[in-house]
Coordinates of C-alpha atoms in Angstrom, one line a residue:
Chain A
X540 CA 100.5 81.1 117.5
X541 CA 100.2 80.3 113.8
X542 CA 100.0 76.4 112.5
X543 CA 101.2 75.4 109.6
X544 CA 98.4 74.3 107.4
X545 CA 100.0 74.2 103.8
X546 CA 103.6 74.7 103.2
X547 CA 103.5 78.2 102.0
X548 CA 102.5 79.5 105.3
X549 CA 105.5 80.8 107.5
X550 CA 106.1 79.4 111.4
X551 CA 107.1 81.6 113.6
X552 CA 109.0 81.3 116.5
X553 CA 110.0 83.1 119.8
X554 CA 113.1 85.7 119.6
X555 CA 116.3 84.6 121.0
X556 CA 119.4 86.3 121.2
X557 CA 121.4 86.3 117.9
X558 CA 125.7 87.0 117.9
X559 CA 125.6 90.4 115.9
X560 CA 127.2 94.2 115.7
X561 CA 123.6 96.0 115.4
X562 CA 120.0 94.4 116.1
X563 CA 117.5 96.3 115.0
X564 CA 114.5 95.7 116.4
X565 CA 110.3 96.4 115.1
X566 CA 107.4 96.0 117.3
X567 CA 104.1 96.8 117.4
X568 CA 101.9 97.4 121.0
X569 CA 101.2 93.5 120.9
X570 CA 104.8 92.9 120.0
X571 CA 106.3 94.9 123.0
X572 CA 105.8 92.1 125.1
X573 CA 108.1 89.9 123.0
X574 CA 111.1 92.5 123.4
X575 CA 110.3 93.2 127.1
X576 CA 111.4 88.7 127.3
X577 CA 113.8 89.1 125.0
X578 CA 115.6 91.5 127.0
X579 CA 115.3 89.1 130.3
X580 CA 117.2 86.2 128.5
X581 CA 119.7 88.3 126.8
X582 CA 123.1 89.8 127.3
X583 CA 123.4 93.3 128.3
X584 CA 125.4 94.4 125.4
X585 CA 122.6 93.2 122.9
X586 CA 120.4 96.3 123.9
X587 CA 123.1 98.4 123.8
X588 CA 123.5 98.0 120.4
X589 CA 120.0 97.7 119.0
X590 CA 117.8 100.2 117.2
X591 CA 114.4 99.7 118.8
X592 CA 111.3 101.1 116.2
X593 CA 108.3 100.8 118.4
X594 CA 105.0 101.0 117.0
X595 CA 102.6 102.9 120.0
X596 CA 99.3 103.9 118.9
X597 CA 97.3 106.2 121.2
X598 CA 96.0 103.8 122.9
X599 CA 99.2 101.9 124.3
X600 CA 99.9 102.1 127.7
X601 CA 102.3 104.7 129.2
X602 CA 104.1 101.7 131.1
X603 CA 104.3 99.2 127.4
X604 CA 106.6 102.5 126.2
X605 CA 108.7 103.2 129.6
X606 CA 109.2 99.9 129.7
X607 CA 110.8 99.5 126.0
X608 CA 112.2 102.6 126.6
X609 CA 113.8 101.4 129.7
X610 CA 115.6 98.9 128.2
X611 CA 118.3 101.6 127.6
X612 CA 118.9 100.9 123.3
X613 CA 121.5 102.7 121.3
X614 CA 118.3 103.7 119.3
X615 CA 114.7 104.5 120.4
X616 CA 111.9 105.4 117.8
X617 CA 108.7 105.7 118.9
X618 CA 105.9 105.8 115.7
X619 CA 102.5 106.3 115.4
X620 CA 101.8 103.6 112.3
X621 CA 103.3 100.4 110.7
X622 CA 103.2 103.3 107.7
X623 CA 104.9 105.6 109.4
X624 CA 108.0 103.3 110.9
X625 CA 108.7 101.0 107.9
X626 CA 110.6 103.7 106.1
X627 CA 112.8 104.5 108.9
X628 CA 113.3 100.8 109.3
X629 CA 114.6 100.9 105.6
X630 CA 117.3 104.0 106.4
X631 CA 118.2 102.0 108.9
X632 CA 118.8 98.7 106.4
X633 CA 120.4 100.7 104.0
X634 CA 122.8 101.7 106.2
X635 CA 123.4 98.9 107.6
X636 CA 126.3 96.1 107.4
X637 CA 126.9 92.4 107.6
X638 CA 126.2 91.5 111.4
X639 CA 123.1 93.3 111.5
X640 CA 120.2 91.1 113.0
X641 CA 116.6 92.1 112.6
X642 CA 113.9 91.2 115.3
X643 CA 110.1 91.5 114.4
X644 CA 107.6 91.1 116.6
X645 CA 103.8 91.8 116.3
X646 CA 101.2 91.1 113.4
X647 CA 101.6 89.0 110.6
X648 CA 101.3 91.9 108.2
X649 CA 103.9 93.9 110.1
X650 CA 106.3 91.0 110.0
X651 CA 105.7 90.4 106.3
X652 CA 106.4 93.8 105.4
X653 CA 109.5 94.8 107.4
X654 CA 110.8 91.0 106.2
X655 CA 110.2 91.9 102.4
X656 CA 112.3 95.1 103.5
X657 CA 114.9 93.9 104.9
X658 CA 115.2 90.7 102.1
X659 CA 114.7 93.8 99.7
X660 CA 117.9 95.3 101.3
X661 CA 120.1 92.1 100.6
X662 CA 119.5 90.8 104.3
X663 CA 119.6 87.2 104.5
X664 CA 116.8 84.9 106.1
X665 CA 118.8 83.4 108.4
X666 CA 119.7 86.8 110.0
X667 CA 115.5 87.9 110.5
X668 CA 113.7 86.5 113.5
X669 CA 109.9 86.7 113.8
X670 CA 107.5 86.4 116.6
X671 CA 103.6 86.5 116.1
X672 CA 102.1 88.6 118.1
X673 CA 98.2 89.3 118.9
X674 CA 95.4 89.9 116.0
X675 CA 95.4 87.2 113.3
X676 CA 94.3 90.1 110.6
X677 CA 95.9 89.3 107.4
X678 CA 97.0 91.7 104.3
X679 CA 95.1 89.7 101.7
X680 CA 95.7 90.2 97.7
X681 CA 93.3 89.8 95.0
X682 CA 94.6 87.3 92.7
X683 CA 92.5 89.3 90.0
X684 CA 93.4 92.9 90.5
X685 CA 96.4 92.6 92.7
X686 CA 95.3 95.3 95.0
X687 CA 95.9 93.8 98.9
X688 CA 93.3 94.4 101.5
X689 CA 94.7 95.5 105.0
X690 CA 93.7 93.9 108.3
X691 CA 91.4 91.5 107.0
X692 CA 89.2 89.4 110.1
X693 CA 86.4 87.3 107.8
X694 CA 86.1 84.7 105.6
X695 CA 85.6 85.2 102.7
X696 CA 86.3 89.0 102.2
X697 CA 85.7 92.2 99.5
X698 CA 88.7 93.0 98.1
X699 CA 88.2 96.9 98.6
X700 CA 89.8 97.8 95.2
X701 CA 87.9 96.0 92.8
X702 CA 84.7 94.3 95.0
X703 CA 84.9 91.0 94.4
X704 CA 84.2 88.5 97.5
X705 CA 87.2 86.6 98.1
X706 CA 88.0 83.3 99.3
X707 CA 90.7 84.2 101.8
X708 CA 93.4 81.0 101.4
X709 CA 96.1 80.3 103.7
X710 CA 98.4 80.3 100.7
X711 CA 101.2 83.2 101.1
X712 CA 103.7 84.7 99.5
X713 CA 106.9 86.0 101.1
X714 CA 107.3 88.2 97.7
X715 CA 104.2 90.1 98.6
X716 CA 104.1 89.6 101.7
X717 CA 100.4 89.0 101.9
X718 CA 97.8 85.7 101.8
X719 CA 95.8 84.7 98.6
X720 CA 92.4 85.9 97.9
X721 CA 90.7 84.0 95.3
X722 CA 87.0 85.6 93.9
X723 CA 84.1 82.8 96.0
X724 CA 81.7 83.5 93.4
X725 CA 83.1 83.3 89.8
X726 CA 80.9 80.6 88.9
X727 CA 77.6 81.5 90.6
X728 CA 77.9 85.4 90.8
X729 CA 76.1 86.3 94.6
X730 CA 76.4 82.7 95.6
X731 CA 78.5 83.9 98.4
X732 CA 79.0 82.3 102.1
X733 CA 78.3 84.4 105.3
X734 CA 80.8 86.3 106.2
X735 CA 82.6 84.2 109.7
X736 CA 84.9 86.2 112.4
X737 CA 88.1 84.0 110.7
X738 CA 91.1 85.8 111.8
X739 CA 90.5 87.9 115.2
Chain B
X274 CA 126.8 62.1 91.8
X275 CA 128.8 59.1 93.1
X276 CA 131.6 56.7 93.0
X277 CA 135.1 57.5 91.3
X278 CA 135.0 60.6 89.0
X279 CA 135.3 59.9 85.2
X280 CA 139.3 60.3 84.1
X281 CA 140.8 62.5 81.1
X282 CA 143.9 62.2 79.5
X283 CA 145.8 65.4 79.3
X284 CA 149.3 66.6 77.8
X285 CA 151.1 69.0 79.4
X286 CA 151.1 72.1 77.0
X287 CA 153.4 74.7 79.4
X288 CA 154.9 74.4 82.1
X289 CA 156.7 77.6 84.4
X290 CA 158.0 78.8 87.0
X291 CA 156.0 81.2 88.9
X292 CA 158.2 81.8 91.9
X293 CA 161.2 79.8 93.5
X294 CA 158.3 77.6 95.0
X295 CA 155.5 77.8 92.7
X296 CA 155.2 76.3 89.2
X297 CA 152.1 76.7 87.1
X298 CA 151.0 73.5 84.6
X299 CA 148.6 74.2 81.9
X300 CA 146.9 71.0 80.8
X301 CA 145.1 70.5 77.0
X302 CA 143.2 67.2 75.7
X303 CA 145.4 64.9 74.0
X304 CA 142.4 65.0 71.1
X305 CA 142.9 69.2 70.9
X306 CA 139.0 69.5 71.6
X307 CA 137.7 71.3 74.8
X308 CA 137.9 69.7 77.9
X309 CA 134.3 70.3 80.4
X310 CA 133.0 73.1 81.2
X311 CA 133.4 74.3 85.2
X312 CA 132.9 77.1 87.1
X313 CA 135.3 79.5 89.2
X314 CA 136.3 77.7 92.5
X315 CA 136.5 74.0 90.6
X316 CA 139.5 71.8 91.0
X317 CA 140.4 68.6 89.8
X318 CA 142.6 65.7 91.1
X319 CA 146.2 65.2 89.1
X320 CA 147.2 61.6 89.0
X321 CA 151.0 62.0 89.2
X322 CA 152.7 58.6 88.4
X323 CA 155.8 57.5 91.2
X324 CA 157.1 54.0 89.9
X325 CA 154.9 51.6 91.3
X326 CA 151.7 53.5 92.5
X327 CA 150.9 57.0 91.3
X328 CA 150.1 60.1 93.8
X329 CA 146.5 62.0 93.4
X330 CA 146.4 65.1 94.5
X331 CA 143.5 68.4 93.5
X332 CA 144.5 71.0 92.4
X333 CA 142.1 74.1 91.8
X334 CA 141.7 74.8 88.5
X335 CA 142.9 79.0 87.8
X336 CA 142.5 79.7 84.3
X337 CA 139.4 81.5 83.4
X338 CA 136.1 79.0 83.1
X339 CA 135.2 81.4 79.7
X340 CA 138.2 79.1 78.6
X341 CA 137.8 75.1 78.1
X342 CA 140.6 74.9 75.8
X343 CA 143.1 74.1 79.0
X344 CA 143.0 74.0 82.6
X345 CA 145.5 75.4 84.2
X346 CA 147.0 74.5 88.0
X347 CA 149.7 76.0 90.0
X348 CA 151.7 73.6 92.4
X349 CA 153.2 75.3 95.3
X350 CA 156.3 72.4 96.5
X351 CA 155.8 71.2 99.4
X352 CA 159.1 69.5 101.0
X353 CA 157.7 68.1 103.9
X354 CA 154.7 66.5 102.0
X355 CA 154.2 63.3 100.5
X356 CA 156.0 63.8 97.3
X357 CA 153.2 64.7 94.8
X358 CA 154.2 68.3 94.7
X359 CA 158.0 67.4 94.6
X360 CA 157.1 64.5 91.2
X361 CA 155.3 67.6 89.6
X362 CA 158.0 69.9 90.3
X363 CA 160.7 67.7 89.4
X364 CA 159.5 65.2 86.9
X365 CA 156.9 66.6 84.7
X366 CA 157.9 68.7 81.7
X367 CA 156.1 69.9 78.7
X368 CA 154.7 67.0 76.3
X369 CA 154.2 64.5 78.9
X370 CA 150.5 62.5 79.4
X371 CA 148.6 62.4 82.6
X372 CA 145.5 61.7 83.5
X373 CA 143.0 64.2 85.8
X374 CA 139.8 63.9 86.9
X375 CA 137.0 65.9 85.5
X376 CA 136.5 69.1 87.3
X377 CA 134.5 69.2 90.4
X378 CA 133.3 72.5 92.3
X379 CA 133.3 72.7 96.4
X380 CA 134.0 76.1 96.6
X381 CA 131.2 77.8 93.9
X382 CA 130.0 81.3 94.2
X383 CA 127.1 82.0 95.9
X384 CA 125.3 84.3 93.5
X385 CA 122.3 85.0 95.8
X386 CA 124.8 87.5 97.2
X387 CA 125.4 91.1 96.4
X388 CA 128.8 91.3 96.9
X389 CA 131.8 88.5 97.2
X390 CA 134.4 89.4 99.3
X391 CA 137.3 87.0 98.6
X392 CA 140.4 86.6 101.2
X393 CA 143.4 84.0 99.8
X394 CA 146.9 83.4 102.0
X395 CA 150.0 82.5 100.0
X396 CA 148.8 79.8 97.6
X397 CA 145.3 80.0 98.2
X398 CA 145.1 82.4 95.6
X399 CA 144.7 79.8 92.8
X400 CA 140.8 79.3 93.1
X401 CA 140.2 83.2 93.4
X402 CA 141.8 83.9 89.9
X403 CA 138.9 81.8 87.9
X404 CA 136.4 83.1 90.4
X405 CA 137.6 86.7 90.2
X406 CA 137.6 86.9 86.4
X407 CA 134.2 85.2 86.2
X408 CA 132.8 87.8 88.3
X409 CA 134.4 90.5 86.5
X410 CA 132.9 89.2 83.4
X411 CA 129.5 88.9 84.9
X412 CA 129.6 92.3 86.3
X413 CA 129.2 90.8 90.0
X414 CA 131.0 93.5 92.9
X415 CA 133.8 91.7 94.4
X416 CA 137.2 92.6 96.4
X417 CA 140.5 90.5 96.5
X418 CA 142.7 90.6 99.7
X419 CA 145.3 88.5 99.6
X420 CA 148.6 88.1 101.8
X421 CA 151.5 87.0 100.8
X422 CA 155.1 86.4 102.1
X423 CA 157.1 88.9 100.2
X424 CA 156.0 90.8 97.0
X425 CA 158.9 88.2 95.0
X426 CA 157.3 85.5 97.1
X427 CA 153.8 86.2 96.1
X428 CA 151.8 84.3 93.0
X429 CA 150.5 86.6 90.4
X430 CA 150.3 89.7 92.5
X431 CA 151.3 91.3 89.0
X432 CA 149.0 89.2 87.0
X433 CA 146.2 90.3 89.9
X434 CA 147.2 93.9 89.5
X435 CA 147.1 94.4 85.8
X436 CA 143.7 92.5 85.6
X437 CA 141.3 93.5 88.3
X438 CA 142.7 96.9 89.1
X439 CA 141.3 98.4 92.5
X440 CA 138.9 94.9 93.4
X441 CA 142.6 93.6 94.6
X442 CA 144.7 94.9 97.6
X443 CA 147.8 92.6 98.3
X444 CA 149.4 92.5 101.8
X445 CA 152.8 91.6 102.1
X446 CA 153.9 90.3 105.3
X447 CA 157.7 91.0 105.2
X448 CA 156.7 95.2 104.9
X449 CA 154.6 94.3 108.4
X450 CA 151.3 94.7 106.4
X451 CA 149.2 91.9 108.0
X452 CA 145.2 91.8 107.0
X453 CA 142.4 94.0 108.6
X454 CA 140.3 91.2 109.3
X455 CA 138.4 93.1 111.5
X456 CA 138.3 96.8 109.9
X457 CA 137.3 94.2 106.5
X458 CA 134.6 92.3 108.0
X459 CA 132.7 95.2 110.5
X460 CA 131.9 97.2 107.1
X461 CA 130.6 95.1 104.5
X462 CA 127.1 95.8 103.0
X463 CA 124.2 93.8 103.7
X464 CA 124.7 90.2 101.2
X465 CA 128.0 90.1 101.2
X466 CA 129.7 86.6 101.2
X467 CA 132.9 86.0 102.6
X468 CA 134.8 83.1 100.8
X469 CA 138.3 82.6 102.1
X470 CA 141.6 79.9 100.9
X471 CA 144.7 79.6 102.9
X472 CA 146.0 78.2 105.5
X473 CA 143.5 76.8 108.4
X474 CA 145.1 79.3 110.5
X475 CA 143.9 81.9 108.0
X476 CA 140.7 80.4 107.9
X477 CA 140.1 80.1 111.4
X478 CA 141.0 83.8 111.8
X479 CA 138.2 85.0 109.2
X480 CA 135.5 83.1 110.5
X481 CA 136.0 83.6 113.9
X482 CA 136.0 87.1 113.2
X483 CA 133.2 87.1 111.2
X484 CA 130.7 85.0 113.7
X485 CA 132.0 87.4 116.2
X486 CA 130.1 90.2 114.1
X487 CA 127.6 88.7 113.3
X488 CA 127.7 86.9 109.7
X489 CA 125.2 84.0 109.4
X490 CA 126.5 80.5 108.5
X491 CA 125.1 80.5 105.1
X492 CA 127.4 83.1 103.7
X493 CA 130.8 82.1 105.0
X494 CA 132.9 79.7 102.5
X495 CA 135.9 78.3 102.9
X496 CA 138.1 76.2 100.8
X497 CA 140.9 74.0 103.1
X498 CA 143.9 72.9 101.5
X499 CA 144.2 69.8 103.8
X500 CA 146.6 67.6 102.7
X501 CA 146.6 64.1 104.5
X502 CA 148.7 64.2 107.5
X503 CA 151.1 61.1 107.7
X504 CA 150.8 58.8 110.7
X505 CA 151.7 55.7 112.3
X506 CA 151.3 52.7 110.1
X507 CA 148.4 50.6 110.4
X508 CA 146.2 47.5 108.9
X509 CA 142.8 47.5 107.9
X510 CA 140.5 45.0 106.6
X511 CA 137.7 45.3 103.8
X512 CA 134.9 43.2 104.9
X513 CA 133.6 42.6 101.3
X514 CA 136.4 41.9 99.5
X515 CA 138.2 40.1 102.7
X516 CA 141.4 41.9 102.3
X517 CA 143.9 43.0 104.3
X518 CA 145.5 46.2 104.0
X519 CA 148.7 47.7 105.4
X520 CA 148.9 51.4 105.4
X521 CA 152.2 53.3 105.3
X522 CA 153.2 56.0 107.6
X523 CA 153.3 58.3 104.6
X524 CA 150.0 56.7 102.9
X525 CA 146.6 57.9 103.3
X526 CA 144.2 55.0 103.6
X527 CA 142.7 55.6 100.5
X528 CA 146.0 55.6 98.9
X529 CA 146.3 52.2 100.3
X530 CA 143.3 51.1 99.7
X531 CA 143.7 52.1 95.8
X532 CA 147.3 50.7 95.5
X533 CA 145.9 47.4 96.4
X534 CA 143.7 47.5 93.5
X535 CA 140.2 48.4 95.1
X536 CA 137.9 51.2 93.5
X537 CA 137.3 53.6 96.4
X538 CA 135.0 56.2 95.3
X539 CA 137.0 59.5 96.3
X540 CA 136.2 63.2 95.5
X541 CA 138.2 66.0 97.2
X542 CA 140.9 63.5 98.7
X543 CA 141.0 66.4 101.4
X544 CA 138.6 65.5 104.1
X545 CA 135.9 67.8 102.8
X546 CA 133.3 66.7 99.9
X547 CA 132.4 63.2 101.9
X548 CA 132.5 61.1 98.5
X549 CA 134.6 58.6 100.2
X550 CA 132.6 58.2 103.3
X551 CA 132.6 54.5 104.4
X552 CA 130.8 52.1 106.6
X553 CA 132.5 50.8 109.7
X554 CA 132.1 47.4 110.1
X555 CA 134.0 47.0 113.8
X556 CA 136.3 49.0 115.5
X557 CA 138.7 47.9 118.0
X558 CA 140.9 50.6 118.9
X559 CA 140.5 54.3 117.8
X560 CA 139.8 56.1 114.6
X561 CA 141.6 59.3 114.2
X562 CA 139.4 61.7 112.4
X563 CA 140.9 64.2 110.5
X564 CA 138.2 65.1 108.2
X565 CA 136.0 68.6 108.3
X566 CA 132.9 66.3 106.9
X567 CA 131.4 64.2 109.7
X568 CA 129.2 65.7 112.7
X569 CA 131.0 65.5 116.4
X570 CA 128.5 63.1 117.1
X571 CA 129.3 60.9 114.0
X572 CA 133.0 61.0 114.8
X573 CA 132.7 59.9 118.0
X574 CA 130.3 57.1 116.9
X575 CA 132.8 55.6 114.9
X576 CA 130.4 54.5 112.6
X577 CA 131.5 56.5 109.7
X578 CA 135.0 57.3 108.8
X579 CA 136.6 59.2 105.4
X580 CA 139.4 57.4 104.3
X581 CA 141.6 59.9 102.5
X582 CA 142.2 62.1 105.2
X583 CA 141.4 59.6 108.8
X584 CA 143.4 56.8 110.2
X585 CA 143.0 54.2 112.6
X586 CA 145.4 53.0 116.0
X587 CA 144.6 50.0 117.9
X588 CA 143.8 46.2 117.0
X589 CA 141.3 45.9 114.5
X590 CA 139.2 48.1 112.0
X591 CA 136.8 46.7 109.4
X592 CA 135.3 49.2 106.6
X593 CA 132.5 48.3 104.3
X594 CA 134.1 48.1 100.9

């Protein structure tokens, strides 16, 4: 569960049932949990009328993805990779109309990115839910070459485009969707900190 | 913003008849400059003179905001009201002076949104016509549905027409055509925002329908004609200048309040913008609130109370004024 340690920094919250025509939903294996409550606290007709994108990667268990599965959605898509699934979440966006509620639930990075999305798409904030799920690995971008770094665990961290260490901040930006990395050692080049186990 | 809103003297450059009921006022600066600048959705408050104490009633302002030369108003007559509508109607012609407040804006456009879908009943229509030509002019996507009695009935259905072309679709209620709320509301892209004027019932309708599928709070709007119902008379006392006030049957307490020569702060004068929201000092009996301002739990506190719309029954009510 994330704290909020400067204002930037979004809180997440546990999904709740939201009044709506069409909720589409986008988990990851550490997310599946959140839908699997979800669905105990609300109506029936709110799975009947959602789009579940379920992100399983070989290693999920066969019972995470029967028991998604089993919660009988309109919709059921079942992708390899957060790469794979976000544009089918955006075909479902553009298609989509007022009364259309979006549920996120897993890492921080997949959250940021299917929220940019769906803001992208003209979806209002009010109508996106987000739950925090597992890994605290951030998508981190270089304030100096604005490349982002995936799945980030240490503090600081090398920005793998251009090599510089960064300070990973908890500063973030909605627009990016990604935390600030800020180069550790501008005044004393190789004057770095040991890498720490920040974010597991 | 606070207290009373600053006034300006206008003559009345045209005055017509729109249809049997409706008559449309265009007001100019009695110095020929421009009057302030305001956005679609603005209205300001008429102050219509009646012998002794003078009527104020808003009016949203329809002409185009790319215009600050005039505002103009249309006045739907109300029979049954208190008799603002019925002095415009009757007693104002071309050339007089009046004075109106400058324009204020409770019903603005939401221009986060990607599309504005705007719903007007009968006279209703009169904010949409600023708002829909500012958004044609701004190349914003927009569609006008509006119902109306009859076609004759109907305020600038014509005017509408000629203007804004296929963004209007006009229901007229005598040929049985009643709006889609639902069919309009289940197929809007994602960003629309709904903004509706009519009747509560008409406004009740829309929303209901559209929390029903789903819209989020933020983009419904509404604008609500509500004129202050009359009542059983009733006293109240201002605990700082010790007076005590009698208000009519057909008064609103801030018309009573103001015809006894104390300076209310008021905005809307509709129960809506909370600019006259006053202090209760002590209640002994029950305040009727009739406003769509204060929380349930403020209401039933009886702390708080908006005198242009509430009133009061029972033995004794002191407000802090």
């Amino acid at each position: 569960m994330s704290v909020a340690t400067i204002k930037s920094r979004p809180l997440y919250a546990t999904l709740a049932p939201a009044t709506g025509s069409l909720h589409l939903m986008l988990a990851d294996t550490d997310g599946a949990q959140a839908l699997l409550d979800l669905a105990r606290i609300a109506p029936a007709e709110l799975f009947a009328r959602a789009h579940i994108m379920l992100i399983s990667n070989p290693t999920a268990a066969e019972t995470a993805v029967a028991a998604i599965a089993g919660l009988r959605p309109d919709m059921f898509y079942q992708g390899p990779s957060l790469e794979a699934a976000l544009p089918r979440l955006a075909q479902a966006l553009a298609a989509a109309h007022m009364g259309t509620r979006l549920y996120l639930a897993g890492s921080e990075g997949l959250i940021g990115r299917a929220t940019k999305l769906a803001l992208e798409a003209g979806m209002d904030a009010a109508s996106i839910q987000a739950q925090h799920c597992g890994t605290l690995a951030r998508r981190v971008q270089c304030v100096h070459c604005k490349g982002i770094t995936e799945d980030v665990r240490t503090q600081p961290c090398v920005c793998s485009h251009c090599g510089l260490t960064l300070l990973v901040r908890d500063h973030y930006s909605r627009r990016i969707a990604a935390f600030q990395g800020v180069c550790i050692d501008a005044e004393e080049p190789g004057s770095v900190p040991e890498a720490v186990d920040l974010f597991r | 913003m606070s207290g009373r809103p600053s006034r300006i003297p206008v003559r009345v450059a045209e005055v017509s008849q729109v249809t049997p009921l409706v008559k449309c006022f265009r007001f100019e600066s009695v110095d020929g400059g421009p009057l302030p600048p305001f956005s679609g959705g603005a209205h300001v408050v008429v102050e219509i003179p009646d012998g002794d104490s003078v009527r104020r009633n808003a009016y949203s302002v329809m002409s185009s905001p790319r215009d600050v030369s005039a505002y103009t108003v249309s006045v739907r007559r109300d029979d049954a009201g208190r008799g603002g509508s019925r002095l415009l109607h009757d007693r104002v012609s071309v050339g007089d002076l009046l004075h109106i407040s400058a324009p204020a804006n409770l019903f603005a456009l939401d221009y986060r949104a990607r599309k504005h879908l705007l719903i007007a009943g009968g006279i209703g229509i009169t904010p949409f016509l600023g708002m829909a030509d500012q958004l044609l002019h701004d190349h914003q996507p927009f569609d006008l549905h509006y119902a109306v009695r009859s076609l004759q009935d109907g305020a600038y259905v014509e005017h509408l027409q000629r203007r804004f072309g296929a963004h209007v679709s006009i229901y007229a209620g005598d040929q049985g055509q009643r709006l889609p709320l639902q069919m309009l509301l289940s197929r809007q892209p994602l960003g629309t925002h709904l903004y509706v004027c009519g009747p509560a019932s008409l406004i009740d309708a829309a929303f209901t329908v559209a929390r029903q599928i789903g819209w989020p709070e933020a983009s419904l709007h509404a604008e609500r004609f509500a004129a202050p119902a009359p009542g059983h008379p009733f006293t109240v006392e201002l605990s700082r200048s010790g007076r005590t006030i009698a208000v009519g049957a057909q008064q609103s307490m801030l018309d009573a309040i103001e015809a006894a020569g104390v300076a209310a702060p008021y905005g809307c004068r509709g129960g809506v913008c909370g600019q006259c929201e006053t202090r209760v000092v002590s209640c002994d009996g029950r305040i009727i609130h009739e406003d769509h301002h204060l929380s349930e739990a403020e209401k039933a506190a009886n702390s708080l109370v908006l005198p242009c719309v509430s009133r009061f029954e029972g033995r004794r009510l002191v407000l802090d004024l």
